[in-house]
Amino acid sequence: MRSPYQPIAATLEKVAEETPNIKTFWLRPAEPLAFRTGQFVELTVPGLGEAPFTPSSSPAVAEQMEVTIMKAGTVTDRLHELQSGAKLGLRGPYGKGYPMEDMYGKELLIMGGGVGLAPLRSLLYQVFEDIDKFSRVMLLYGAKTPADLIYPEQLKEWSKREKFEVLVSVDVGDNGWTGNVGVVTTLIPKVKLNLDKTVAVVCGPPVMMKFATLELIQMGMAKDRLYLSMEKNMSCGVGKCGHCRLGPYYVCQDGPVFTYDKIETLAGLWE
Amino acid sequence: MVLAETLYYLSDRGLVELLEKLGKDKRVYLPAGEELEYHLEEAGSDGGREWQFTAVRSVEPLKAVLFPARQDTGGCFESQSENGKEEQVVVGAKACDLASLRILDHVFVEGDFQDPDYKARRDGLLIISGDCTDAKEVCFCTLFGSKPYPADGYDLNLSPVDGGYVVECGSDKGKKVIEEQGGLFGRVQEQQVKQREENRAALTKKVDEQIKAQGLTFGDKLGQLLEEKAGPNVELWTKYAATCVECAGCNFICPTCHCFLLCDMEEQQGFKRFRNWDSCQYKNFARVAGGANQRPRRAQRLHTRFEKKFKFFPDRIEQFACTGCGRCVEACLGKIDLREILKELAK
């Protein structure tokens, strides 16, 4: 029996800097690792430990995986020091991911904050594949400063796509910034939402998700069409270690994506 | 009186002989101690220490044998360690420990993923349980509908009677032992079974009276009371958590607590990954990279322990993850008594 705790080997093929504290890592697992958008993997730095990440690459590609990672702790600090050629470990995919079928036929509102755009990029690649199933796609993305925006070139490309509206905002601008200034929720009034036809997907830091959620709910967004990505402490990823429990759920198995109606009353939701 | 076909008689001497035989190719754990303080210890290679039928559960929970505190889960990128392969025998386990198996099996074996080490240990474990013949002050198993004698979950169960034991066979594994050691097991007498039933009834009454005297009387409403009154914002969590020193004793000694942390260690070639017990009472248990923590306060962590035991598991598999063994009451350095919390919730 294969141990669910044991990773397969993966080679780091390329590293690119996105912002001063965010990098994208191109990984080639020893055997293809297929995933559905929104599912996560556990990435091992041999001898140091592992941490959960949602790939930011297309779920159509199993041979190579991109993961965009912010420096935030022991494992990610070490990852940021690595060069291409490094040997890593991967296991997964885990969790349920985004239920694409439930989103078909709807107008899709995607809201990302900071490095939270990384898992959403994987969703966007899936949406590109299924674009005939959506009438409209809105991407609202916010970061602290222009230097903290990830995928700036792709954001420009995406805005040119048919059916796509891409709005970007920064909390604090700089001399060269001519775009929107303000937290990401200030972008909501700039798109005309047809709430009865809209499905919203939000991913970002807890405070961003909280205010985006409260804003959308106040506008009349249905709680069961608002998808949130929950970040909780995880160790095993397979529903055994107990770390990621949120009320009646294990985030690793029952999530990490939940509709708001399932979790709104749970203690520790935004922490 | 019709005697069940699963019942046998084993003399005191016969049991010692059985344990010696089992000890030849299996690792045997026996309880030993005095004054109701028994420790589960590995029997010597010479066939075992002197066997002692213990009156109550051991200090160590049964999970220590199935889910060791620190377990190597395998080497670098390899799928499996060779640990957990050998056959083991636990003798003298009590009903409160057997009740924990339902929780542990659910966690480690059921669902999409299996823990291979637990599975191997579980499959290779022979459980020779025993009736309780006394109760500790902290025992409250009957509160959760259990009895102080095993109803299921054992391979063989021992009920002490004059000169030996009434043995009940509870599984195919138990049946195999009886077939292999046929000469040791005799026909059970009606009088012996009667003695067993009388002992069982007397002890059940004792535990029932004990929990009644302690005010642990909720009828069948405990689940409902907990559902209604045990929310995260209840003031009593702050009150009871005030003396918690975050030692994790309650978790580690609990027969159903299963939380763990995977920890990696560098090796000359690659690394090793260990599965180590962890505790929801530790401050950083739920902390994520970047510093967010859904339970930074001790009161929140005490609540989460109760929520897991009395809401999460009942919702999933209709069983409280508390077997009434009272170990956490004995272990707590801060004198936090789970029974007092239950009583206060029921007020």
XYZ file of C-alpha atoms in Angstrom:
618
model
C 0.000 0.000 0.000
C 1.381 3.389 -0.931
C 1.650 5.739 2.021
C -0.396 8.878 1.459
C 2.240 10.825 3.377
C 5.080 10.005 0.997
C 5.767 12.393 -1.877
C 7.022 11.570 -5.342
C 10.166 13.300 -6.545
C 9.857 16.519 -8.519
C 12.505 18.598 -10.234
C 12.526 22.361 -10.046
C 12.951 23.364 -13.680
C 12.663 27.123 -13.550
C 12.136 29.947 -11.088
C 10.852 33.425 -11.930
C 10.464 36.407 -9.651
C 6.987 37.904 -9.644
C 7.413 40.490 -6.876
C 10.090 41.066 -4.225
C 8.544 38.302 -2.054
C 6.670 36.138 -4.561
C 8.192 33.689 -7.041
C 6.772 31.206 -9.534
C 8.269 27.711 -9.545
C 8.072 25.330 -12.505
C 8.032 21.740 -11.251
C 8.314 18.477 -13.153
C 7.039 15.535 -11.080
C 8.687 12.138 -11.640
C 5.329 10.914 -12.914
C 2.468 13.037 -14.308
C 0.369 14.603 -11.569
C -3.100 15.467 -12.835
C -5.281 17.827 -10.810
C -8.558 19.687 -11.055
C -8.453 23.438 -10.733
C -8.676 24.489 -7.089
C -7.209 21.261 -5.738
C -3.947 21.588 -3.841
C -0.674 19.708 -3.522
C 1.825 19.284 -0.696
C 5.257 20.493 -1.773
C 8.235 19.006 0.086
C 11.611 20.589 0.602
C 13.516 17.402 1.453
C 14.608 17.310 5.072
C 12.910 20.567 5.972
C 9.209 19.914 5.600
C 6.260 20.538 3.356
C 3.467 23.032 2.823
C 0.205 23.062 0.862
C -0.151 25.095 -2.349
C -2.730 25.318 -5.079
C -1.064 25.150 -8.496
C -1.370 28.235 -10.652
C -0.942 26.405 -13.952
C -3.448 24.817 -16.279
C -5.100 21.649 -14.986
C -4.854 20.338 -18.550
C -1.104 19.853 -18.080
C -0.021 17.001 -15.795
C 3.659 16.770 -16.763
C 4.648 20.157 -15.461
C 3.163 22.299 -12.733
C 3.573 25.946 -11.847
C 3.194 27.111 -8.287
C 3.375 30.770 -7.320
C 4.571 31.152 -3.747
C 4.952 34.024 -1.316
C 7.698 33.958 1.316
C 5.771 33.470 4.529
C 7.437 30.791 6.655
C 10.126 28.143 7.008
C 9.333 26.120 3.888
C 8.601 29.062 1.619
C 11.699 30.958 2.778
C 13.845 28.004 1.729
C 11.963 27.569 -1.545
C 12.824 31.156 -2.433
C 16.535 30.362 -2.073
C 16.423 27.423 -4.507
C 17.757 27.410 -8.061
C 16.551 25.365 -10.996
C 17.666 21.766 -10.789
C 16.759 21.415 -7.117
C 15.077 18.182 -6.059
C 11.716 18.591 -4.356
C 8.796 16.336 -3.494
C 5.123 16.477 -4.441
C 2.035 14.651 -3.284
C -1.589 15.127 -4.071
C -3.758 16.444 -5.523
C -6.075 16.853 -2.546
C -9.399 18.475 -1.885
C -12.395 19.136 -4.059
C -11.394 22.142 -6.140
C -13.788 24.420 -8.000
C -17.057 22.813 -9.094
C -16.929 23.997 -12.717
C -20.263 22.409 -13.659
C -22.052 24.608 -11.116
C -20.577 27.699 -12.740
C -21.504 26.960 -16.350
C -24.096 29.249 -17.864
C -23.360 31.945 -15.296
C -21.541 35.252 -15.254
C -18.317 34.613 -13.414
C -16.930 37.164 -10.969
C -13.396 36.320 -9.867
C -11.851 38.371 -7.081
C -8.227 37.988 -6.073
C -6.034 39.675 -3.503
C -2.229 39.602 -3.581
C -0.795 36.133 -4.127
C -4.407 34.892 -4.044
C -4.435 35.407 -7.804
C -2.134 32.373 -8.137
C -4.747 29.631 -7.634
C -7.237 31.751 -9.553
C -4.941 31.700 -12.597
C -5.408 27.944 -12.742
C -9.164 28.550 -12.659
C -8.789 31.135 -15.444
C -6.955 28.618 -17.632
C -9.851 26.214 -17.089
C -12.311 28.987 -17.939
C -10.424 29.700 -21.182
C -10.942 26.040 -22.118
C -14.647 26.251 -21.322
C -15.224 29.845 -22.437
C -18.295 28.980 -24.530
C -19.986 27.902 -21.278
C -19.724 31.384 -19.750
C -21.523 34.514 -20.872
C -19.170 36.869 -19.089
C -16.027 36.746 -16.944
C -14.966 39.541 -14.612
C -11.594 39.521 -12.869
C -11.079 42.025 -10.062
C -7.574 41.959 -8.709
C -5.936 44.001 -5.983
C -2.495 44.182 -4.417
C -0.754 46.494 -1.960
C 1.365 48.405 -4.488
C 2.040 48.158 -8.241
C 5.228 46.212 -7.397
C 3.139 43.593 -5.577
C 0.959 42.717 -8.583
C 1.668 39.226 -9.906
C 1.327 38.252 -13.583
C 1.168 41.925 -14.798
C 1.767 40.997 -18.443
C -0.887 38.295 -18.381
C -3.380 40.673 -16.785
C -3.006 42.897 -19.875
C -3.459 39.926 -22.215
C -6.507 38.645 -20.399
C -8.219 42.034 -20.553
C -8.158 41.751 -24.346
C -9.988 38.445 -24.371
C -13.523 38.249 -25.562
C -16.154 38.187 -22.760
C -13.443 39.273 -20.319
C -13.350 42.344 -18.101
C -10.176 42.757 -16.054
C -9.919 45.468 -13.390
C -6.873 45.997 -11.237
C -6.392 48.158 -8.186
C -3.613 48.853 -5.710
C -3.949 50.024 -2.122
C -1.172 52.561 -2.634
C -0.016 53.763 -6.067
C 3.375 55.033 -7.160
C 4.596 57.642 -9.629
C 4.055 55.483 -12.673
C 0.642 54.119 -11.614
C -2.323 55.503 -13.519
C -4.819 52.793 -12.606
C -7.292 52.365 -9.775
C -6.257 53.060 -6.197
C -8.117 51.474 -3.313
C -8.792 48.056 -1.840
C -10.095 45.462 -4.266
C -13.683 45.805 -3.079
C -13.722 49.347 -4.505
C -13.672 47.701 -7.939
C -17.022 45.969 -7.390
C -19.156 49.023 -8.281
C -17.142 49.450 -11.483
C -18.559 46.268 -13.007
C -22.282 46.060 -13.523
C -23.214 42.869 -11.752
C -26.276 40.850 -12.705
C -26.444 39.269 -9.285
C -29.115 36.720 -10.128
C -26.872 35.289 -12.850
C -23.512 35.655 -11.120
C -21.217 33.156 -9.481
C -18.403 34.697 -7.429
C -15.038 33.151 -6.615
C -12.854 34.895 -4.036
C -9.291 34.082 -3.047
C -6.917 36.225 -1.054
C -5.765 37.085 2.429
C -8.420 36.573 5.150
C -9.207 40.254 5.591
C -9.689 40.703 1.840
C -11.969 37.666 1.619
C -13.965 38.861 4.602
C -14.677 42.302 3.199
C -15.278 41.059 -0.338
C -17.758 38.530 1.061
C -19.589 41.009 3.267
C -19.792 43.506 0.413
C -21.170 40.989 -2.074
C -23.668 39.589 0.429
C -24.861 43.087 1.272
C -25.434 43.711 -2.435
C -27.647 40.633 -2.545
C -25.285 37.930 -3.760
C -26.620 34.442 -2.978
C -24.509 32.770 -0.301
C -24.481 29.446 -2.116
C -23.012 31.030 -5.255
C -20.102 32.640 -3.447
C -17.024 30.397 -3.439
C -14.272 31.056 -0.914
C -10.830 29.457 -0.664
C -10.106 28.610 2.953
C -6.533 28.609 4.116
C -6.040 26.574 7.291
C -3.049 24.875 8.853
C -2.609 21.520 7.147
C -0.236 18.661 7.682
C -1.419 15.389 6.153
C -3.767 16.757 3.463
C -5.845 13.575 3.615
C -8.260 14.131 6.497
C -6.368 12.361 9.254
C -4.079 14.724 11.140
C -6.871 16.986 12.425
C -5.114 20.299 11.820
C -7.374 21.942 9.254
C -10.702 21.303 10.951
C -13.177 24.130 10.546
C -16.358 23.219 12.426
C -17.775 20.073 10.790
C -15.278 20.111 7.920
C -11.739 19.171 7.161
C -10.602 21.902 4.803
C -8.204 19.469 3.084
C -10.945 17.002 2.186
C -14.212 18.930 2.196
C -12.602 22.092 0.764
C -10.424 24.018 0.329
C -13.179 25.759 -1.623
C -16.494 26.265 0.188
C -19.634 28.187 -0.624
C -20.256 30.846 1.984
C -23.547 29.347 3.205
C -21.660 26.259 4.390
C -19.205 28.143 6.584
C -20.627 31.552 7.493
C -21.378 30.697 11.126
C -18.175 28.821 11.912
C -15.796 30.040 14.584
C -12.395 31.121 13.293
C -13.615 31.527 9.731
C -11.609 34.645 8.913
C -8.627 33.871 11.145
C -29.982 -21.428 30.247
C -28.665 -21.837 26.726
C -24.929 -21.292 26.585
C -23.642 -19.423 23.565
C -21.299 -21.337 21.289
C -18.805 -18.503 21.516
C -18.168 -19.194 25.226
C -15.316 -21.284 26.643
C -13.565 -21.834 29.924
C -9.837 -21.208 30.377
C -8.095 -21.982 33.667
C -5.615 -19.574 35.261
C -2.822 -21.920 34.276
C -4.236 -22.334 30.791
C -4.130 -18.590 30.218
C -0.490 -18.333 31.272
C 0.308 -21.171 28.881
C -1.618 -19.421 26.116
C 0.290 -16.175 26.664
C 3.604 -18.001 26.622
C 2.709 -19.653 23.334
C 1.529 -16.400 21.779
C 4.693 -14.684 23.014
C 6.911 -17.011 20.988
C 6.287 -15.250 17.689
C 4.323 -12.154 18.680
C 5.018 -9.041 20.695
C 2.775 -9.246 23.775
C 1.654 -6.293 25.900
C 0.423 -6.972 29.414
C -0.873 -4.606 32.098
C 1.018 -4.571 35.384
C 0.897 -2.558 38.574
C -1.060 -2.201 41.756
C -3.817 -0.215 43.444
C -5.662 0.393 40.192
C -2.587 1.954 38.560
C -1.601 -0.389 35.775
C 0.837 0.219 32.976
C 0.707 -1.479 29.629
C 4.141 -3.034 29.236
C 5.823 -5.269 26.758
C 6.195 -8.815 28.073
C 9.730 -10.181 28.241
C 11.099 -12.471 25.564
C 11.099 -15.375 28.020
C 7.394 -15.762 27.557
C 6.179 -12.945 29.685
C 6.214 -11.591 33.183
C 3.866 -13.034 35.688
C 0.364 -12.552 34.361
C -1.964 -10.435 36.424
C -5.644 -9.862 35.708
C -6.111 -6.136 36.230
C -9.292 -4.674 37.640
C -9.479 -1.508 35.559
C -7.972 0.005 32.418
C -4.262 0.740 32.111
C -2.807 4.234 32.356
C -1.733 4.064 28.686
C -4.489 3.989 26.090
C -4.726 1.196 23.539
C -3.875 3.699 20.793
C -0.245 3.663 21.973
C 0.094 0.227 20.361
C -1.745 1.060 17.132
C -0.703 4.673 16.685
C 2.705 5.184 18.333
C 3.673 8.644 19.537
C 6.394 8.875 16.910
C 6.270 6.748 13.807
C 8.636 6.598 10.851
C 6.398 6.719 7.765
C 9.103 5.905 5.265
C 12.194 7.189 3.577
C 12.816 9.683 0.876
C 10.213 9.279 -1.905
C 9.675 5.638 -0.946
C 6.162 4.493 -0.434
C 6.378 2.474 2.719
C 8.294 1.683 5.840
C 8.472 -1.853 7.137
C 7.186 -0.832 10.553
C 3.914 -2.137 11.831
C 4.267 -5.458 10.044
C 4.749 -7.707 13.036
C 1.888 -9.285 14.917
C 1.127 -7.939 18.352
C -1.100 -9.041 21.208
C -2.669 -6.752 23.788
C -4.020 -8.496 26.857
C -6.387 -7.010 29.396
C -7.730 -4.072 27.344
C -11.008 -2.779 28.745
C -14.262 -1.730 27.124
C -13.366 1.978 27.188
C -10.317 1.270 25.049
C -12.209 -0.974 22.658
C -14.731 1.841 22.180
C -11.915 4.068 20.932
C -11.247 1.704 18.012
C -14.409 2.848 16.257
C -12.997 6.390 16.184
C -9.432 5.413 15.294
C -10.532 2.998 12.551
C -12.725 5.715 11.065
C -9.853 8.192 11.024
C -7.062 5.975 9.791
C -8.720 3.302 7.666
C -12.047 4.570 6.325
C -12.434 7.084 3.523
C -10.350 7.799 0.416
C -6.971 7.344 2.082
C -5.646 4.714 4.450
C -2.793 5.108 6.880
C -0.734 2.026 5.983
C 1.110 1.825 9.290
C -2.079 1.940 11.358
C -3.763 -0.527 9.004
C -0.892 -3.012 9.308
C -0.819 -2.730 13.082
C -4.589 -3.031 13.315
C -4.708 -6.096 11.071
C -1.847 -7.672 13.001
C -3.263 -6.974 16.464
C -4.853 -9.679 18.565
C -6.962 -8.184 21.335
C -7.581 -10.285 24.423
C -9.735 -7.940 26.452
C -11.101 -8.266 29.951
C -14.105 -7.266 32.015
C -13.546 -4.537 34.563
C -13.815 -5.842 38.092
C -13.545 -2.471 39.783
C -13.933 1.203 38.855
C -11.672 4.169 39.395
C -13.122 7.349 40.830
C -12.700 8.920 37.389
C -14.503 6.162 35.474
C -17.744 7.192 33.784
C -18.083 4.858 30.795
C -21.780 4.170 31.326
C -22.533 7.850 30.708
C -21.935 7.161 27.016
C -23.986 4.003 26.940
C -20.993 1.685 27.323
C -20.639 -0.954 29.982
C -17.594 -1.770 32.107
C -17.205 -4.981 30.123
C -16.598 -5.381 26.390
C -19.565 -5.755 24.082
C -17.598 -5.906 20.844
C -14.282 -5.024 19.271
C -12.314 -7.864 20.891
C -10.952 -11.126 19.537
C -11.156 -12.922 22.873
C -12.563 -11.541 26.105
C -11.733 -12.705 29.612
C -14.261 -12.635 32.452
C -12.679 -13.813 35.699
C -14.542 -16.570 37.520
C -13.451 -19.050 40.189
C -10.262 -20.784 39.062
C -10.008 -19.111 35.669
C -11.945 -17.233 33.030
C -15.043 -17.383 30.940
C -13.658 -16.665 27.478
C -15.874 -15.184 24.821
C -14.754 -15.353 21.222
C -15.622 -12.196 19.262
C -13.942 -12.584 15.890
C -12.426 -14.941 13.343
C -9.014 -14.049 14.716
C -10.141 -15.202 18.153
C -11.626 -18.341 16.679
C -8.305 -19.179 15.050
C -6.501 -18.914 18.400
C -9.014 -21.268 19.995
C -8.656 -23.736 17.129
C -4.868 -23.636 17.289
C -4.723 -23.935 21.085
C -7.764 -26.161 21.369
C -6.438 -28.210 24.288
C -6.333 -25.193 26.583
C -9.971 -24.203 26.168
C -12.584 -26.180 27.998
C -16.333 -26.338 28.060
C -17.900 -23.533 30.042
C -20.233 -24.365 32.948
C -23.571 -22.732 33.447
C -22.509 -21.685 36.945
C -19.455 -19.876 35.520
C -21.537 -17.901 33.070
C -23.914 -17.028 35.864
C -20.987 -15.788 37.920
C -19.854 -13.659 34.981
C -23.286 -12.094 34.575
C -23.525 -11.350 38.295
C -20.105 -9.705 38.318
C -20.984 -7.655 35.285
C -24.301 -6.505 36.689
C -22.710 -5.598 40.023
C -19.976 -3.503 38.452
C -22.310 -1.784 36.016
C -24.428 -0.828 39.013
C -21.368 0.497 40.785
C -20.355 2.732 37.864
C -23.942 3.879 37.371
C -24.206 4.817 41.039
C -20.827 6.511 40.927
C -21.725 8.788 38.017
C -25.113 9.479 39.551
C -23.441 10.522 42.821
C -21.185 12.812 40.791
C -24.187 14.474 39.183
C -23.505 13.065 35.723
C -27.131 12.424 34.923
C -28.255 13.658 31.537
C -30.408 10.735 30.462
C -30.144 10.476 26.691
C -30.104 14.254 26.348
C -26.346 14.762 26.513
C -25.992 15.173 22.765
C -28.800 17.677 22.613
C -27.449 19.638 25.595
C -24.012 19.853 24.038
C -25.493 20.894 20.721
C -27.471 23.690 22.306
C -25.086 24.924 24.954
C -21.507 24.121 24.012
C -20.930 26.900 21.470
C -17.595 28.685 21.104
C -18.693 31.808 22.918
C -19.839 30.158 26.114
C -18.148 31.812 29.095
C -17.198 28.528 30.746
C -14.393 27.831 28.253
C -12.549 30.866 29.572
C -13.187 29.813 33.147
C -11.963 26.238 32.714
C -9.074 27.078 30.386
C -7.642 29.453 32.997
C -5.574 26.675 34.584
C -4.518 24.977 31.319
C -0.735 24.910 30.973
C -0.816 23.538 27.402
C 0.959 20.314 28.355
C -1.189 18.296 25.911
C -1.542 15.541 28.500
C -5.285 15.340 27.884
C -4.703 14.698 24.190
C -1.843 12.278 24.497
C -3.516 10.139 27.160
C -6.907 10.151 25.395
C -7.749 6.857 23.657
C -9.503 8.647 20.775
C -7.341 11.737 20.183
C -5.644 11.146 16.858
C -4.152 14.461 15.722
C -0.615 14.334 14.411
C 2.014 16.354 12.603
C 4.243 15.097 9.824
C 7.830 16.099 10.627
C 10.751 15.691 8.284
C 14.328 14.981 9.238
C 17.326 15.294 7.010
C 19.267 12.117 6.320
C 22.575 11.561 4.591
C 20.589 10.500 1.555
C 17.348 12.441 1.353
C 15.060 12.586 4.367
C 12.756 10.698 6.666
C 9.189 11.650 7.479
C 7.758 11.001 10.935
C 4.162 11.002 12.040
C 4.218 12.517 15.555
C 1.337 13.016 17.978
C 0.181 16.622 18.074
C -2.199 18.514 20.331
C -5.057 20.898 19.557
C -4.220 22.564 22.877
C -0.890 23.866 21.589
C -1.047 27.499 20.616
C 0.343 27.005 17.115
C -1.722 23.955 16.219
C -3.881 25.940 13.795
C -1.439 28.721 12.982
C -0.762 29.205 9.271
C 2.291 30.628 7.530
C 2.096 34.373 7.808
C 0.791 34.156 11.370
C -3.013 33.892 11.179
C -4.404 31.595 13.879
C -8.042 30.632 14.220
C -7.585 29.653 17.880
C -5.012 31.906 19.541
C -6.715 31.746 22.983
C -6.704 28.771 25.344
C -10.469 29.054 25.791
C -10.915 28.614 22.027
C -8.681 25.576 22.093
C -10.507 23.979 25.014
C -13.745 24.525 23.107
C -12.322 22.947 19.964
C -11.407 19.808 21.902
C -14.989 19.472 23.091
C -16.417 20.322 19.687
C -14.344 17.584 18.111
C -15.368 14.962 20.658
C -19.006 15.801 21.206
C -20.131 17.331 17.908
C -17.751 16.553 15.047
C -17.590 12.786 15.540
C -21.276 12.322 16.455
C -22.164 14.225 13.264
C -19.861 12.001 11.189
C -20.246 8.536 12.689
C -22.839 8.898 15.441
C -20.409 8.304 18.253
C -18.977 10.575 20.929
C -15.187 10.560 20.811
C -15.126 10.143 24.583
C -15.227 6.679 26.085
C -15.559 7.759 29.724
C -12.162 6.351 30.690
C -11.330 9.386 32.809
C -7.671 9.447 31.765
C -7.722 13.153 30.903
C -9.116 13.943 34.342
C -6.174 12.155 35.951
C -3.591 13.601 33.576
C -4.548 17.275 33.699
C -1.963 19.373 35.525
C -4.463 22.221 35.712
C -7.112 19.999 37.325
C -9.540 20.608 34.484
C -12.206 17.954 34.901
C -14.135 17.036 31.770
C -17.006 15.810 33.947
C -17.348 19.212 35.607
C -17.526 20.883 32.203
C -20.214 18.461 31.029
C -22.200 19.095 34.190
C -21.948 22.836 33.835
C -23.073 22.651 30.219
C -26.098 20.668 31.320
C -27.160 23.138 33.989
